[in-house]
């Protein structure tokens, strides 16, 4: 079964440092999403791509977060500088058709110390 | 704006007992509804979805959900739970004109022997 690949699985970083996460969606999935899940809460959308274009980044803290999907395939989410409040699970998902729901990756657990 | 309310943060239940996890949504347009399960330090896995048609939806692992438009509910049920069902369960809604999934805060199902 096809999977969404994410790396790293775990990341510990000091505050004010830069950190990056990588996601490779299922082949052929044009839509890619980055969600943030704070412990004990549901996931919240950070950014949505359709191919290489950003469709929705209204909840992305643009002063420190950036996301790109240059060739419309894999994607990178960056935080610079990281803050203590950024500690969370960062989930990537992709979909072929909105009717089928998303397929999520295993996520990256970020701890900022 | 659309929203999802999961009324119970935690549901303890004994093994082989039935369980219902409650979900209510707010929307003024037709919706697509989803239930996802999340095991510790993992991504989210799709359990089932309602797109249209029959209001009783069957999913994986013996779960089912019933869409009730008049009560704006989409409760998840299982007639007999197993220890392995212990996990976090998330209800989500997607608007008819949007690709974005909006998640509830989650319900932790704790199955005891």
Short mmCIF file of C-alpha atoms in Angstrom, two decimals:
data_model
loop_
_atom_site.label_atom_id
_atom_site.label_comp_id
_atom_site.label_asym_id
_atom_site.label_seq_id
_atom_site.Cartn_x
_atom_site.Cartn_y
_atom_site.Cartn_z
CA UNK A 1 0.00 0.00 0.00
CA UNK A 2 1.32 3.45 -0.96
CA UNK A 3 2.45 5.65 1.90
CA UNK A 4 3.28 9.25 2.61
CA UNK A 5 6.92 9.41 3.69
CA UNK A 6 8.11 11.89 6.31
CA UNK A 7 11.48 12.50 7.85
CA UNK A 8 12.84 12.76 10.40
CA UNK A 9 10.48 10.90 12.77
CA UNK A 10 11.83 12.75 15.79
CA UNK A 11 13.71 16.02 16.10
CA UNK A 12 15.05 17.81 19.14
CA UNK A 13 16.30 21.32 18.60
CA UNK A 14 17.25 24.29 20.70
CA UNK A 15 15.14 27.41 20.56
CA UNK A 16 16.27 30.00 18.03
CA UNK A 17 17.72 27.26 15.81
CA UNK A 18 16.42 26.40 12.35
CA UNK A 19 14.67 23.10 11.68
CA UNK A 20 13.28 21.49 8.52
CA UNK A 21 10.90 18.64 7.82
CA UNK A 22 10.52 16.69 4.60
CA UNK A 23 7.51 15.01 3.06
CA UNK A 24 7.12 12.80 -0.01
CA UNK A 25 3.44 12.29 -0.89
CA UNK A 26 1.89 9.32 -2.62
CA UNK A 27 2.82 9.30 -6.29
CA UNK A 28 0.26 11.13 -8.38
CA UNK A 29 -1.34 13.01 -5.49
CA UNK A 30 -1.57 16.62 -6.55
CA UNK A 31 -2.72 17.99 -3.21
CA UNK A 32 -0.36 18.09 -0.24
CA UNK A 33 -1.08 19.35 3.27
CA UNK A 34 1.00 20.20 6.32
CA UNK A 35 -0.78 19.98 9.66
CA UNK A 36 0.43 20.77 13.17
CA UNK A 37 -0.87 18.77 16.09
CA UNK A 38 -0.18 20.07 19.57
CA UNK A 39 -0.30 17.40 22.27
CA UNK A 40 -3.87 16.69 23.32
CA UNK A 41 -5.43 18.55 20.39
CA UNK A 42 -6.64 17.82 16.90
CA UNK A 43 -4.50 18.61 13.86
CA UNK A 44 -4.67 22.12 12.41
CA UNK A 45 -3.88 22.98 8.81
CA UNK A 46 -0.74 25.03 8.29
CA UNK A 47 -0.49 25.02 4.51
CA UNK A 48 -2.07 23.35 1.51
CA UNK A 49 -0.49 22.89 -1.92
CA UNK A 50 -2.12 22.09 -5.21
CA UNK A 51 0.79 20.89 -7.33
CA UNK A 52 3.47 23.53 -6.65
CA UNK A 53 1.07 26.34 -5.77
CA UNK A 54 0.02 27.36 -2.28
CA UNK A 55 -3.77 27.18 -1.99
CA UNK A 56 -4.17 28.01 1.69
CA UNK A 57 -1.54 29.25 4.13
CA UNK A 58 -3.78 31.43 6.24
CA UNK A 59 -2.76 29.67 9.48
CA UNK A 60 0.96 29.53 8.73
CA UNK A 61 3.01 31.84 11.00
CA UNK A 62 4.85 33.43 8.12
CA UNK A 63 7.33 35.33 10.25
CA UNK A 64 9.05 32.08 11.13
CA UNK A 65 7.53 29.28 9.04
CA UNK A 66 8.00 28.64 5.34
CA UNK A 67 6.91 25.82 3.06
CA UNK A 68 7.75 24.91 -0.48
CA UNK A 69 6.92 22.28 -3.05
CA UNK A 70 9.12 23.33 -5.91
CA UNK A 71 8.41 20.61 -8.48
CA UNK A 72 4.96 19.73 -7.27
CA UNK A 73 6.14 16.48 -5.71
CA UNK A 74 7.93 16.45 -2.34
CA UNK A 75 7.74 19.30 0.12
CA UNK A 76 9.77 20.93 2.87
CA UNK A 77 8.47 22.80 5.91
CA UNK A 78 10.96 25.04 7.70
CA UNK A 79 10.91 26.87 11.01
CA UNK A 80 13.43 29.61 11.71
CA UNK A 81 13.90 30.45 14.50
CA UNK A 82 12.21 27.69 16.48
CA UNK A 83 10.36 28.66 19.66
CA UNK A 84 9.36 26.54 22.64
CA UNK A 85 5.71 26.73 21.57
CA UNK A 86 6.53 25.03 18.28
CA UNK A 87 6.89 21.69 20.04
CA UNK A 88 4.30 19.51 18.34
CA UNK A 89 3.72 16.71 15.85
CA UNK A 90 4.01 17.89 12.25
CA UNK A 91 1.91 15.80 9.91
CA UNK A 92 2.02 15.67 6.16
CA UNK A 93 -0.87 14.32 4.11
CA UNK A 94 -1.77 13.98 0.47
CA UNK A 95 -4.90 13.33 -1.52
CA UNK A 96 -5.77 12.40 -5.07
CA UNK A 97 -9.39 13.45 -4.81
CA UNK A 98 -11.00 15.32 -1.95
CA UNK A 99 -13.78 12.74 -1.86
CA UNK A 100 -11.41 10.01 -0.70
CA UNK A 101 -9.97 11.80 2.31
CA UNK A 102 -6.31 12.27 3.05
CA UNK A 103 -3.54 9.76 3.57
CA UNK A 104 -1.31 10.87 6.42
CA UNK A 105 2.35 10.20 6.99
CA UNK A 106 3.68 9.04 10.36
CA UNK A 107 4.62 12.58 11.30
CA UNK A 108 7.65 14.34 12.77
CA UNK A 109 7.66 14.86 16.52
CA UNK A 110 9.45 18.16 17.21
CA UNK A 111 10.71 19.06 20.66
CA UNK A 112 12.16 22.53 21.16
CA UNK A 113 14.32 22.90 24.27
CA UNK B 1 -16.97 28.81 9.78
CA UNK B 2 -17.29 25.09 10.05
CA UNK B 3 -16.42 23.37 13.31
CA UNK B 4 -16.43 19.94 14.87
CA UNK B 5 -17.21 19.13 18.50
CA UNK B 6 -16.23 15.88 20.10
CA UNK B 7 -18.16 15.82 23.32
CA UNK B 8 -16.00 13.38 25.25
CA UNK B 9 -12.28 13.82 25.78
CA UNK B 10 -11.91 10.28 27.13
CA UNK B 11 -14.12 7.20 27.03
CA UNK B 12 -13.16 4.24 29.24
CA UNK B 13 -14.79 0.92 28.40
CA UNK B 14 -14.27 -2.74 29.21
CA UNK B 15 -13.12 -5.17 26.57
CA UNK B 16 -15.94 -6.71 24.50
CA UNK B 17 -18.37 -3.96 25.52
CA UNK B 18 -20.02 -1.68 22.94
CA UNK B 19 -18.82 1.90 22.54
CA UNK B 20 -20.08 5.13 20.97
CA UNK B 21 -17.85 8.15 20.35
CA UNK B 22 -19.83 11.32 19.75
CA UNK B 23 -19.25 13.94 17.10
CA UNK B 24 -21.29 17.00 16.17
CA UNK B 25 -20.52 19.39 13.36
CA UNK B 26 -21.67 22.80 12.28
CA UNK B 27 -22.17 23.59 8.66
CA UNK B 28 -24.67 25.32 6.48
CA UNK B 29 -23.77 23.41 3.34
CA UNK B 30 -23.43 19.78 2.41
CA UNK B 31 -20.47 18.16 4.06
CA UNK B 32 -18.14 15.27 3.86
CA UNK B 33 -17.47 13.62 7.22
CA UNK B 34 -14.59 11.47 8.37
CA UNK B 35 -13.36 9.50 11.33
CA UNK B 36 -9.63 8.93 11.83
CA UNK B 37 -7.73 6.87 14.41
CA UNK B 38 -4.30 7.75 15.78
CA UNK B 39 -2.08 5.36 17.71
CA UNK B 40 0.71 6.81 19.91
CA UNK B 41 3.38 8.65 17.93
CA UNK B 42 1.76 7.72 14.65
CA UNK B 43 -0.05 9.55 11.89
CA UNK B 44 -3.80 9.39 11.38
CA UNK B 45 -5.47 6.44 9.69
CA UNK B 46 -8.82 6.76 7.97
CA UNK B 47 -11.52 4.62 9.61
CA UNK B 48 -14.50 5.60 7.49
CA UNK B 49 -16.09 8.44 5.59
CA UNK B 50 -19.51 9.77 4.67
CA UNK B 51 -19.80 11.41 1.27
CA UNK B 52 -23.42 10.83 0.29
CA UNK B 53 -26.01 8.08 0.07
CA UNK B 54 -26.67 5.67 2.90
CA UNK B 55 -26.45 7.33 6.29
CA UNK B 56 -24.94 4.24 7.89
CA UNK B 57 -21.29 3.95 6.97
CA UNK B 58 -19.14 0.91 7.66
CA UNK B 59 -15.41 1.21 8.06
CA UNK B 60 -12.36 -0.79 8.96
CA UNK B 61 -11.78 -2.73 12.18
CA UNK B 62 -15.51 -3.26 12.75
CA UNK B 63 -16.37 0.41 13.23
CA UNK B 64 -19.43 2.11 11.80
CA UNK B 65 -20.92 5.59 11.95
CA UNK B 66 -24.31 7.10 11.32
CA UNK B 67 -24.82 10.45 9.65
CA UNK B 68 -27.77 12.37 11.12
CA UNK B 69 -28.38 15.59 9.24
CA UNK B 70 -31.17 16.86 11.49
CA UNK B 71 -28.99 16.51 14.57
CA UNK B 72 -25.76 17.42 12.72
CA UNK B 73 -24.10 14.37 14.21
CA UNK B 74 -21.80 11.64 13.01
CA UNK B 75 -21.29 9.28 15.95
CA UNK B 76 -18.85 6.39 15.74
CA UNK B 77 -19.83 2.97 17.11
CA UNK B 78 -18.41 -0.48 17.61
CA UNK B 79 -20.46 -3.35 19.06
CA UNK B 80 -17.54 -5.05 20.81
CA UNK B 81 -14.17 -3.40 21.45
CA UNK B 82 -10.74 -4.96 21.83
CA UNK B 83 -7.71 -3.89 23.81
CA UNK B 84 -6.07 -3.00 20.50
CA UNK B 85 -8.75 -0.34 19.86
CA UNK B 86 -7.16 1.84 22.55
CA UNK B 87 -6.20 4.98 20.65
CA UNK B 88 -7.19 8.58 19.92
CA UNK B 89 -10.13 9.06 17.57
CA UNK B 90 -10.72 12.21 15.55
CA UNK B 91 -13.84 13.35 13.77
CA UNK B 92 -13.34 15.70 10.82
CA UNK B 93 -15.50 17.67 8.41
CA UNK B 94 -14.74 18.98 4.95
CA UNK B 95 -16.85 21.57 3.25
CA UNK B 96 -18.29 20.87 -0.15
CA UNK B 97 -16.26 23.66 -1.76
CA UNK B 98 -13.06 23.22 0.20
CA UNK B 99 -10.27 20.70 0.32
CA UNK B 100 -9.55 21.59 3.93
CA UNK B 101 -10.28 19.10 6.74
CA UNK B 102 -11.31 20.55 10.09
CA UNK B 103 -10.69 18.24 13.01
CA UNK B 104 -12.27 17.93 16.41
CA UNK B 105 -10.17 17.84 19.55
CA UNK B 106 -10.22 14.07 19.71
CA UNK B 107 -11.58 11.36 22.01
CA UNK B 108 -9.27 8.96 23.74
CA UNK B 109 -10.76 5.47 23.82
CA UNK B 110 -9.32 3.44 26.69
CA UNK B 111 -10.21 -0.24 26.59
CA UNK B 112 -9.70 -2.10 29.85
CA UNK B 113 -9.44 -5.89 30.28
#
